[in-house]
CSV table of C-alpha atoms and ligand atoms in Angstrom, one decimal:
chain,number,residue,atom,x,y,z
B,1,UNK,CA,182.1,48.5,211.0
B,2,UNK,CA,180.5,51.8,209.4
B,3,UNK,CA,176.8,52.0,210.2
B,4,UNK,CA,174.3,50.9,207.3
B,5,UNK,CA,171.7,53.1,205.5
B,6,UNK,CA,168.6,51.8,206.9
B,7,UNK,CA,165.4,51.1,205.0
B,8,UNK,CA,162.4,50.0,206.7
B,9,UNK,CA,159.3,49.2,204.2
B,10,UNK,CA,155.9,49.4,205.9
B,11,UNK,CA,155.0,45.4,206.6
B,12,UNK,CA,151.7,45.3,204.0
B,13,UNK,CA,154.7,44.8,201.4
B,14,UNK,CA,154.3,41.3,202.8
B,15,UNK,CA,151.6,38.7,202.4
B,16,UNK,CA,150.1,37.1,205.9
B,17,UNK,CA,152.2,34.0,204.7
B,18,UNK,CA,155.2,35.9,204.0
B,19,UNK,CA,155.2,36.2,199.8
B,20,UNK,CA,155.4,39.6,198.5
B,21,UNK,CA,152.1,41.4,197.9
B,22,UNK,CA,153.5,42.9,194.7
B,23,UNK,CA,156.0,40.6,193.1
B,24,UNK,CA,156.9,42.9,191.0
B,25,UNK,CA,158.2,45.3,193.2
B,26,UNK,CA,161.8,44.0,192.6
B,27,UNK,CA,163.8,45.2,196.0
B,28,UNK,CA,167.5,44.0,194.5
B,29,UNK,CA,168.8,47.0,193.7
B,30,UNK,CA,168.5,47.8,197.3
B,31,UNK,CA,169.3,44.3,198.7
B,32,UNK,CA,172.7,44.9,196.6
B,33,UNK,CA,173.3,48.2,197.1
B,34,UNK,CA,176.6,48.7,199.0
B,35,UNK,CA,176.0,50.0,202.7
B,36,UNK,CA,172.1,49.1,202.6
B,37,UNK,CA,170.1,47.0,204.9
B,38,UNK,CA,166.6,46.3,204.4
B,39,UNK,CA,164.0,45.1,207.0
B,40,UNK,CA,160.5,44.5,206.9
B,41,UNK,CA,158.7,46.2,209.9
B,42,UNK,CA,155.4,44.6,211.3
B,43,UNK,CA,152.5,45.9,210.3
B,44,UNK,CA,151.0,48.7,212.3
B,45,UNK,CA,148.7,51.4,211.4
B,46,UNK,CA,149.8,54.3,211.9
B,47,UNK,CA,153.5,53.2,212.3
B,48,UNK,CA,154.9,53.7,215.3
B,49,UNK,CA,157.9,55.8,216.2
B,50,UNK,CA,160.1,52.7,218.1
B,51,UNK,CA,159.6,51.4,214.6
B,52,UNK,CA,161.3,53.7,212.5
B,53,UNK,CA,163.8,54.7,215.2
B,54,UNK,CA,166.9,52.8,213.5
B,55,UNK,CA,166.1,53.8,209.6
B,56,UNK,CA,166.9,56.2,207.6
B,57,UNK,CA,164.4,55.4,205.1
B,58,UNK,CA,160.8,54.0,205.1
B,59,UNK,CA,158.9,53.3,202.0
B,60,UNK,CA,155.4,53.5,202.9
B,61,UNK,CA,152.6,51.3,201.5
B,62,UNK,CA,149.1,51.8,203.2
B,63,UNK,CA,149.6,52.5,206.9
B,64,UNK,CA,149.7,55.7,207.9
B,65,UNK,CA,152.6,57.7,208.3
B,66,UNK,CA,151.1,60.4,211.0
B,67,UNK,CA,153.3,63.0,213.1
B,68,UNK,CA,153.0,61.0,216.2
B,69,UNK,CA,155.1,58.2,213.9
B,70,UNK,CA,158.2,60.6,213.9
B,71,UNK,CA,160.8,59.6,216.0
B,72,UNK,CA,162.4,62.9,217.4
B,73,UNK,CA,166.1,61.1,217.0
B,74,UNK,CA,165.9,62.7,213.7
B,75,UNK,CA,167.5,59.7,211.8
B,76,UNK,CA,164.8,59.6,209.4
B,77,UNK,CA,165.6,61.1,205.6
B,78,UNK,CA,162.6,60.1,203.7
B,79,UNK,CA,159.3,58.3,203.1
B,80,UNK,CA,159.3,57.2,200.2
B,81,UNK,CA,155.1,56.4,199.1
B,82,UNK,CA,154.8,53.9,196.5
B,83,UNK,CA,152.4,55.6,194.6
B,84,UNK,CA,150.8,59.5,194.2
B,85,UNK,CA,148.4,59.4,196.4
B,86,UNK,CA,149.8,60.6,200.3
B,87,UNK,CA,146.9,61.0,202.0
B,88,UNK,CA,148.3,58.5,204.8
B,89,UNK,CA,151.3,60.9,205.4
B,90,UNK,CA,151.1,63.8,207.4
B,91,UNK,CA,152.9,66.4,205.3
B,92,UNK,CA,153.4,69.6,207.1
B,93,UNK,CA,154.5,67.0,210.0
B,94,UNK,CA,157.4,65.3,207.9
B,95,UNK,CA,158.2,69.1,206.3
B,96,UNK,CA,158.7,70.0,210.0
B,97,UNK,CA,160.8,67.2,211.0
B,98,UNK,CA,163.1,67.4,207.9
B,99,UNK,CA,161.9,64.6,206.6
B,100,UNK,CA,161.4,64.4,202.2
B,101,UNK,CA,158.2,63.1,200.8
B,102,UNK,CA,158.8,61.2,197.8
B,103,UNK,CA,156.0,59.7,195.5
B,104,UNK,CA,156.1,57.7,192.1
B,105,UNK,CA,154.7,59.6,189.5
B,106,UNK,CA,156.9,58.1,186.8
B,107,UNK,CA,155.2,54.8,187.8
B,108,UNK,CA,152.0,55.6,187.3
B,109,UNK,CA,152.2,58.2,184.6
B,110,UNK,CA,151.9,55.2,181.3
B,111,UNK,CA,149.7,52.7,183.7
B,112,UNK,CA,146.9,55.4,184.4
B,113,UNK,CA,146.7,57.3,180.9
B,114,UNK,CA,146.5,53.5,179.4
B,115,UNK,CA,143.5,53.4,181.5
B,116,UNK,CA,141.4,56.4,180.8
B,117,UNK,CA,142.1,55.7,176.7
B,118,UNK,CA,140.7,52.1,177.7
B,119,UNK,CA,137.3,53.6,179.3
B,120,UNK,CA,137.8,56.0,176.3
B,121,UNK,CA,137.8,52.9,173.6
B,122,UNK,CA,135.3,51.1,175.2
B,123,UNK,CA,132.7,53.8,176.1
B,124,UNK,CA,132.9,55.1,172.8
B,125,UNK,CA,133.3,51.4,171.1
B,126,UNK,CA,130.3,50.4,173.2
B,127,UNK,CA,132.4,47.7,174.2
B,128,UNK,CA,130.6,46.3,177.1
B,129,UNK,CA,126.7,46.6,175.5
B,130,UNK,CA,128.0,44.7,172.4
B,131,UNK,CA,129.6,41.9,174.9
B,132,UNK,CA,126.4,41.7,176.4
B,133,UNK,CA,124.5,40.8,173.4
B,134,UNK,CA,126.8,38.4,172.3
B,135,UNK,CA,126.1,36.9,175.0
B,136,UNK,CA,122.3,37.3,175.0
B,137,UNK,CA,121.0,35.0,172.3
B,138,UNK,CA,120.4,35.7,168.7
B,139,UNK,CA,117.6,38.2,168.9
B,140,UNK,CA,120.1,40.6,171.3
B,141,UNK,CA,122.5,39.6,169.0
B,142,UNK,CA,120.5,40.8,166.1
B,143,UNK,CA,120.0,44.4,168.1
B,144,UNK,CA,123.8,45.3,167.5
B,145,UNK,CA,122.6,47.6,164.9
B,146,UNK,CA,120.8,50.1,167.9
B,147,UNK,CA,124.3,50.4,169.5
B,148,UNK,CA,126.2,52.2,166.9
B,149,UNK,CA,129.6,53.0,167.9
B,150,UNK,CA,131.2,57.0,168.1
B,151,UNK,CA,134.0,57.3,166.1
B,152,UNK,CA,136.9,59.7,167.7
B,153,UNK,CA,138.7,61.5,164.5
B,154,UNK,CA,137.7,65.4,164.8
B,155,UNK,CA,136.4,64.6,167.9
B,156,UNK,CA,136.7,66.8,171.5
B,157,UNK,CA,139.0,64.9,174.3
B,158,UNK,CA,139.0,67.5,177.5
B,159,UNK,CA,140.9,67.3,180.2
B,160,UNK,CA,140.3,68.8,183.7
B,161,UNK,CA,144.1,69.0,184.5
B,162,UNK,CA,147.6,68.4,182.2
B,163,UNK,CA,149.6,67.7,185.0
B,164,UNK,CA,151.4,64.1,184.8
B,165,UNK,CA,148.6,62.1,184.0
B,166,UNK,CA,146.7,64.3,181.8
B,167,UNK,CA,149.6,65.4,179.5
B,168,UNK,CA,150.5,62.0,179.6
B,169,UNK,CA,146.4,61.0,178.1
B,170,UNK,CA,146.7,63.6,175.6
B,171,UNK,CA,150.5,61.8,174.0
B,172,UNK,CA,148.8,58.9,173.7
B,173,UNK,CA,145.9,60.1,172.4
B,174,UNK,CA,147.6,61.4,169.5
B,175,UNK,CA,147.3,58.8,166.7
B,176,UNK,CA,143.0,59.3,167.2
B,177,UNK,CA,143.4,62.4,165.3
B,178,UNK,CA,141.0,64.2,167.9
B,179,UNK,CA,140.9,67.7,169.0
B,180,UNK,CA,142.3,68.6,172.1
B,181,UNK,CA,141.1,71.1,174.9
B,182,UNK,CA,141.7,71.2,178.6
B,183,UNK,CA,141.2,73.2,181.5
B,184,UNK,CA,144.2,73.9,184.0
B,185,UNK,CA,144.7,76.8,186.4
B,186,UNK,CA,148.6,76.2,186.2
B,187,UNK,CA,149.3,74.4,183.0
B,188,UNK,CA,152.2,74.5,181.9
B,189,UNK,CA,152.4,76.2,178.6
B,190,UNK,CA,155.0,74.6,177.0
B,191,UNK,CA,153.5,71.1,177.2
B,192,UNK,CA,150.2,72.4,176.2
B,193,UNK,CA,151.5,73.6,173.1
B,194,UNK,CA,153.8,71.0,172.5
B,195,UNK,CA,150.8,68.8,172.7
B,196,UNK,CA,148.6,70.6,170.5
B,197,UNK,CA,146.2,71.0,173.4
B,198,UNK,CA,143.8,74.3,173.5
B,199,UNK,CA,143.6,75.8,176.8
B,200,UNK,CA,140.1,76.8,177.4
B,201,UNK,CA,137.7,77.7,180.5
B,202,UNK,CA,136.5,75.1,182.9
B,203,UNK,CA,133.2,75.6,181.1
B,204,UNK,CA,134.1,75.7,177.4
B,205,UNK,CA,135.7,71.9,178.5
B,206,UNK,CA,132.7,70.9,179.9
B,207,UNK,CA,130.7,72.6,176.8
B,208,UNK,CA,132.8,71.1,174.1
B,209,UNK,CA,134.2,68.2,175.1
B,210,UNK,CA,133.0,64.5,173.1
B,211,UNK,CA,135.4,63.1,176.1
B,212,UNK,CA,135.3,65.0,179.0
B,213,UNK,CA,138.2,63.2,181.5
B,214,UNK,CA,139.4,64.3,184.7
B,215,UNK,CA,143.2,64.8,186.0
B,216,UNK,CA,143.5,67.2,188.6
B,217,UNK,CA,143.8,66.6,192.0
B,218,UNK,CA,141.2,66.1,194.8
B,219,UNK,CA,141.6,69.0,196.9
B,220,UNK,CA,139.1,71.3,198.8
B,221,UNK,CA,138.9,73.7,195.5
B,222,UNK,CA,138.3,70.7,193.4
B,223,UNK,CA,135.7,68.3,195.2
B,224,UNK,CA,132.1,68.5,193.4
B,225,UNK,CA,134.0,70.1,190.5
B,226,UNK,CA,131.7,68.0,188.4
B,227,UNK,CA,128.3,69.5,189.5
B,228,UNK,CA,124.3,69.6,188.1
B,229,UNK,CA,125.3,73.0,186.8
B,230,UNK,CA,128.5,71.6,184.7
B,231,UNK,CA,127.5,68.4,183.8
B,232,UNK,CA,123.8,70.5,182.0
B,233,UNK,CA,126.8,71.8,179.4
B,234,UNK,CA,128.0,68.6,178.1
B,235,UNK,CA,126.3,67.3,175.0
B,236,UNK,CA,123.9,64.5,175.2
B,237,UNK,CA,126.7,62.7,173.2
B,238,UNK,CA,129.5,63.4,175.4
B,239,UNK,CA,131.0,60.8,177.9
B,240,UNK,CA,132.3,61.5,181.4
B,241,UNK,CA,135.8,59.7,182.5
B,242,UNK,CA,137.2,60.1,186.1
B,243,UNK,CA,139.9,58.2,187.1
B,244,UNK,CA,141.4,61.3,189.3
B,245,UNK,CA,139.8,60.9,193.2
B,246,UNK,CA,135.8,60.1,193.5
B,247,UNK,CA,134.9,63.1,195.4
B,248,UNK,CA,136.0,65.6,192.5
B,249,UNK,CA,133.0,63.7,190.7
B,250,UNK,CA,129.2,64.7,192.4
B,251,UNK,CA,128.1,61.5,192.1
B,252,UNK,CA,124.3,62.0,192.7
B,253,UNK,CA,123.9,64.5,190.2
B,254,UNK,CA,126.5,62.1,188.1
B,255,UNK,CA,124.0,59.2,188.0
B,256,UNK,CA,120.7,61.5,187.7
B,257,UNK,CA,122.0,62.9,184.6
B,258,UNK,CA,123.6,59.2,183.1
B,259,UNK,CA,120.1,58.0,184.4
B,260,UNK,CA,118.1,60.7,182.2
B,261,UNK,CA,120.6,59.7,179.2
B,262,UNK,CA,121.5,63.9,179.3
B,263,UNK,CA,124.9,62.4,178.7
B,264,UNK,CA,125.8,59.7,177.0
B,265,UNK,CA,127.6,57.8,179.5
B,266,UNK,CA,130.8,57.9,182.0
B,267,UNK,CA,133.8,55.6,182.8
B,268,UNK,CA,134.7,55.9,186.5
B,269,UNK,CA,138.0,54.1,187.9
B,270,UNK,CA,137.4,56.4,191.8
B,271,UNK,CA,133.5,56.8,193.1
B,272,UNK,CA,132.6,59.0,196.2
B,273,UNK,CA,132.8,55.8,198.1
B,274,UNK,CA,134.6,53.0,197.7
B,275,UNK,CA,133.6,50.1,197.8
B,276,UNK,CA,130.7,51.5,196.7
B,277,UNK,CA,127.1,50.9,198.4
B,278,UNK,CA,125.8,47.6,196.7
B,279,UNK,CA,122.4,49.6,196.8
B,280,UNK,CA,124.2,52.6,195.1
B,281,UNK,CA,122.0,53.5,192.2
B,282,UNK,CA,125.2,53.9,189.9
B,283,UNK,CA,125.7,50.4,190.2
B,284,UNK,CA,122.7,49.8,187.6
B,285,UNK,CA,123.6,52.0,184.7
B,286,UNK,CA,124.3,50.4,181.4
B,287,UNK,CA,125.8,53.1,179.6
B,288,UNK,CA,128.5,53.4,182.7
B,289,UNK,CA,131.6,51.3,183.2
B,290,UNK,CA,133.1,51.0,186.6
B,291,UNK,CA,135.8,49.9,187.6
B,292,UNK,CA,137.4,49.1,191.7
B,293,UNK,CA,140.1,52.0,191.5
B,294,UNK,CA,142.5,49.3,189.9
B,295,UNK,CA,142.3,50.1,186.5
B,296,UNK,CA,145.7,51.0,186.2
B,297,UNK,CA,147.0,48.0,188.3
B,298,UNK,CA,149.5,46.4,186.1
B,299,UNK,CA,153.0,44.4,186.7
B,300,UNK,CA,154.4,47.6,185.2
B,301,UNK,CA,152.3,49.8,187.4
B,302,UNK,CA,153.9,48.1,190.0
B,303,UNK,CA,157.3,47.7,188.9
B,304,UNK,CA,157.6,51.0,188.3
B,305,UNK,CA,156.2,52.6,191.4
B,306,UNK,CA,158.9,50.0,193.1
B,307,UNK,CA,161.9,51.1,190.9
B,308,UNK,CA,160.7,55.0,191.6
B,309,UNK,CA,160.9,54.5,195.4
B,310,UNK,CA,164.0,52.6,195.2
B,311,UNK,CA,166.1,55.5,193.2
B,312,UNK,CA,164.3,58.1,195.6
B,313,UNK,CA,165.6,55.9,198.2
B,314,UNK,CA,169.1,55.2,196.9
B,315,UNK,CA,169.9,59.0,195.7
B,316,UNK,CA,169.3,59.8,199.1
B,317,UNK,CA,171.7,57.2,200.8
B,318,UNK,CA,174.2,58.9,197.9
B,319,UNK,CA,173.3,62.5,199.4
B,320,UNK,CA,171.9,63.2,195.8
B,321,UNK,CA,168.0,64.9,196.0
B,322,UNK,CA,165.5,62.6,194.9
B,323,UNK,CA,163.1,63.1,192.0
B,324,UNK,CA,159.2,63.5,192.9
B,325,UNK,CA,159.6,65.5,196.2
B,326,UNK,CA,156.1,66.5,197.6
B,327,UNK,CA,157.3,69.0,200.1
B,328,UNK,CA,160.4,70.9,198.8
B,329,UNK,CA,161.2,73.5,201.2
B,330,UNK,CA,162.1,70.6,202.8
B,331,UNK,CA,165.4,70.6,200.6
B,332,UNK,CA,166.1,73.8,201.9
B,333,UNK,CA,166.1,72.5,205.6
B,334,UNK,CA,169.3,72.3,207.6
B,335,UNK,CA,168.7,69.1,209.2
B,336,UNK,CA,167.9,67.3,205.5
B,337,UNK,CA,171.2,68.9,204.0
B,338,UNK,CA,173.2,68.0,206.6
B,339,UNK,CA,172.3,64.2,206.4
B,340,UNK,CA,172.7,64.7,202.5
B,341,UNK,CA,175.7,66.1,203.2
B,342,UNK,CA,176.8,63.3,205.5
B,343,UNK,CA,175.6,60.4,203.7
B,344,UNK,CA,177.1,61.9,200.2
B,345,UNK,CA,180.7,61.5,202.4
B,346,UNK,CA,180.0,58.2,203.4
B,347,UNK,CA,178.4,56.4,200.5
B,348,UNK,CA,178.5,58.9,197.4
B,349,UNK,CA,180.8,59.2,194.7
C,401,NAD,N1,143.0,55.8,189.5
C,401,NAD,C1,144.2,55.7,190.0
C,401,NAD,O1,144.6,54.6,190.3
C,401,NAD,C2,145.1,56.8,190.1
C,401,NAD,C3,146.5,56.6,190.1
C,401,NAD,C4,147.3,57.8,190.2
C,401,NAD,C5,146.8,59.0,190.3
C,401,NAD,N2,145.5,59.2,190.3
C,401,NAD,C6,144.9,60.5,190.3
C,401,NAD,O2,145.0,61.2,189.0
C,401,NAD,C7,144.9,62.6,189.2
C,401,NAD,C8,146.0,63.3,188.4
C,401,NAD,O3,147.3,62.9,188.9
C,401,NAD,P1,148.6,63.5,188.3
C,401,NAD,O4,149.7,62.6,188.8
C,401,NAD,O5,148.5,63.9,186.9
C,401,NAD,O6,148.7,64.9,189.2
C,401,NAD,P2,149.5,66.2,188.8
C,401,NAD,O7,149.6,66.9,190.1
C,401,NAD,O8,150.8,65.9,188.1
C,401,NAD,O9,148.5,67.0,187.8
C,401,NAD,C9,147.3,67.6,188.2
C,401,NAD,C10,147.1,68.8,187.4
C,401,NAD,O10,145.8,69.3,187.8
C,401,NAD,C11,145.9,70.7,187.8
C,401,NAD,N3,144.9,71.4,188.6
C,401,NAD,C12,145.0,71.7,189.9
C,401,NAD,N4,143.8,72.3,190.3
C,401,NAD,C13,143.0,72.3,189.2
C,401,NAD,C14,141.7,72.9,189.0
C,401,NAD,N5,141.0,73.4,190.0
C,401,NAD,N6,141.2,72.7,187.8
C,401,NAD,C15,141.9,72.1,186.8
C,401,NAD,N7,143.1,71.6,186.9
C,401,NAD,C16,143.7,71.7,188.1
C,401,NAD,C17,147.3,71.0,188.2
C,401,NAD,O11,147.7,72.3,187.8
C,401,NAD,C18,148.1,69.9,187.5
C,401,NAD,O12,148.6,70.3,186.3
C,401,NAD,C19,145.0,62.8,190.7
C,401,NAD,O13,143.7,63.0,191.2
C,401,NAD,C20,145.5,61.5,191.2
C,401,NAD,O14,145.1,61.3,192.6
C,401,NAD,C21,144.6,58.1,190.2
């Protein structure tokens, strides 16, 4: 009998007792997919290369993926991450091997611009103050009128990035009636004006923003992007929301300036270390909502990174190129296209 397409998924897809750790991470379309074979490997961090040895697919939870995990029988076509974030996979490893880097941005895209316009809603609604008075008795009850809400039409939402996430912010954002601004090095034009989004300097968004959120990634160039000197342009009114990576965010001169009400508050999904300190001064701000880099967690979060890994996966077994490659040149290498090549013979059509 022909040999089967291979998929290995990293073992943290499993529970200690067995049960799926995201049941919503529906695996059928593999499981039914003709000439597949799944397998659950055992957990191991990094994975090891006797592990992936037989597959021709691996799609990668949390372990790492690191180049002493490459097996040099040069079976493997793809990881496959389920999620953006790759900092478990050693790129220029994989690029060198042959090997495609797929991530999920269609499944996080909705999940994590639902998030920032929740921080936005609730920072801006006071959501969490006026909870707390409810809560306190009739004299905090009775306070309600000191925490007057901000109400978002003609208002500034910023962006620091319209990549996936942030264009996707600024579509939802639409029916607010707000002003839009951001700040992106490479934006892509087209979507900035189809969006009705103002492309300004890094400090004009700090300057003008009423909602100053971040989008870009966390790269060398980008960590402390939010300094003492930027955050001193916001207005006193304006909130901070990061969701992006913690360490874009300085978070010292962050809670200094949320301490000193110089800004009006911040909604922060990432911190510079997570978990974060329980002595970490942040922790005790009012006018700040945290949340444990979960935000965005949702069955359709999850559902979607799944179904984005699986179609990566299965347009590879079908020698078509997957969508959300990390490292193209890698479709350029001879080794990839020939087992395109070879697996569009055996299983395409
Ligand atoms: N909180 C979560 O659970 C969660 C989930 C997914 C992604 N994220 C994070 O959200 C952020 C955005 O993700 P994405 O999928 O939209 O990424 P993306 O790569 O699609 O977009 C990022 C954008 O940032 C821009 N950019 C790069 N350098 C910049 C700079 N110096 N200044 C301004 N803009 C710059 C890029 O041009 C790009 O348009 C990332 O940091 C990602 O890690 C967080």
């Amino acid at each position: 009998m022909a040999e089967k397409f291979r998929v290995a998924l990293s073992g943290d897809f499993k529970k200690a007792d067995g049960s799926p750790t995201f049941p919503d991470f529906d695996v059928t379309p593999l499981k039914n997919a003709p000439g597949v074979e799944i397998t659950y490997l055992e957990t191991a961090n990094p994975i090891r290369p006797d592990q992936v040895a037989d597959f021709d697919a691996l799609i990668l939870l949390a372990p790492r993926f690191a180049r002493e995990s490459i097996h040099p029988n040069g079976r493997l076509s793809v990881v496959a991450r389920f999620g953006v974030g790759y900092d478990n996979v050693d790129v220029p490893a994989c690029t060198e091997a042959g090997i495609a880097l797929c991530i999920t941005p269609d499944g996080v895209r909705r999940p994590v611009a639902v998030s920032i316009i929740a921080l936005m809603l609730a920072l801006t609604g006071k959501l969490l103050i006026k909870d707390k008075l409810t809560r306190s008795g009739p004299e905090a009850f009775n306070k309600r009128v000191d925490h007057m809400g901000v109400g978002l039409v003609g208002r500034t939402l910023a962006s620091i990035g319209i990549g996936n996430i942030g264009a996707e912010m600024f579509r939802m954002a639409r029916p607010f009636e707000m002003k839009f601004i951001a700040h992106d090095p490479f934006a892509d034009k087209t979507v900035a004006a189809e969006l009705g989004i103002e492309l300004v300097s890094m400090e004009d968004a700090f300057r003008r923003a009423d909602v100053l959120c971040i989008n870009c990634p966390l790269m060398p160039e980008t960590k402390h992007l939010v300094n003492a000197e930027r955050l001193a342009l916001m207005k006193p009114t304006a909130f901070l929301i990061n969701t992006a990576r913690g360490p874009i965010v300085d978070q010292k001169a962050l809670t200094k300036v949320l301490s000193e009400q110089r800004i009006a508050g911040a909604g922060l999904d990432v911190l510079e270390s997570e978990p974060p300190d329980p002595s970490d001064p942040i922790l005790k701000l009012d006018n700040t909502i945290l949340t444990p880099h979960a935000l965005c967690w949702t069955d359709q979060c999850f559902a979607g990174n799944g179904a984005a890994d699986v179609k990566a996966v299965l347009d590879i077994q079908r020698g078509r190129t997957p969508n959300g490659v990390v490292n193209r040149p890698v479709l350029q290498d001879t080794r990839f296209k020939a087992r395109l090549e070879a697996n569009r013979g055996r299983f395409g059509g």
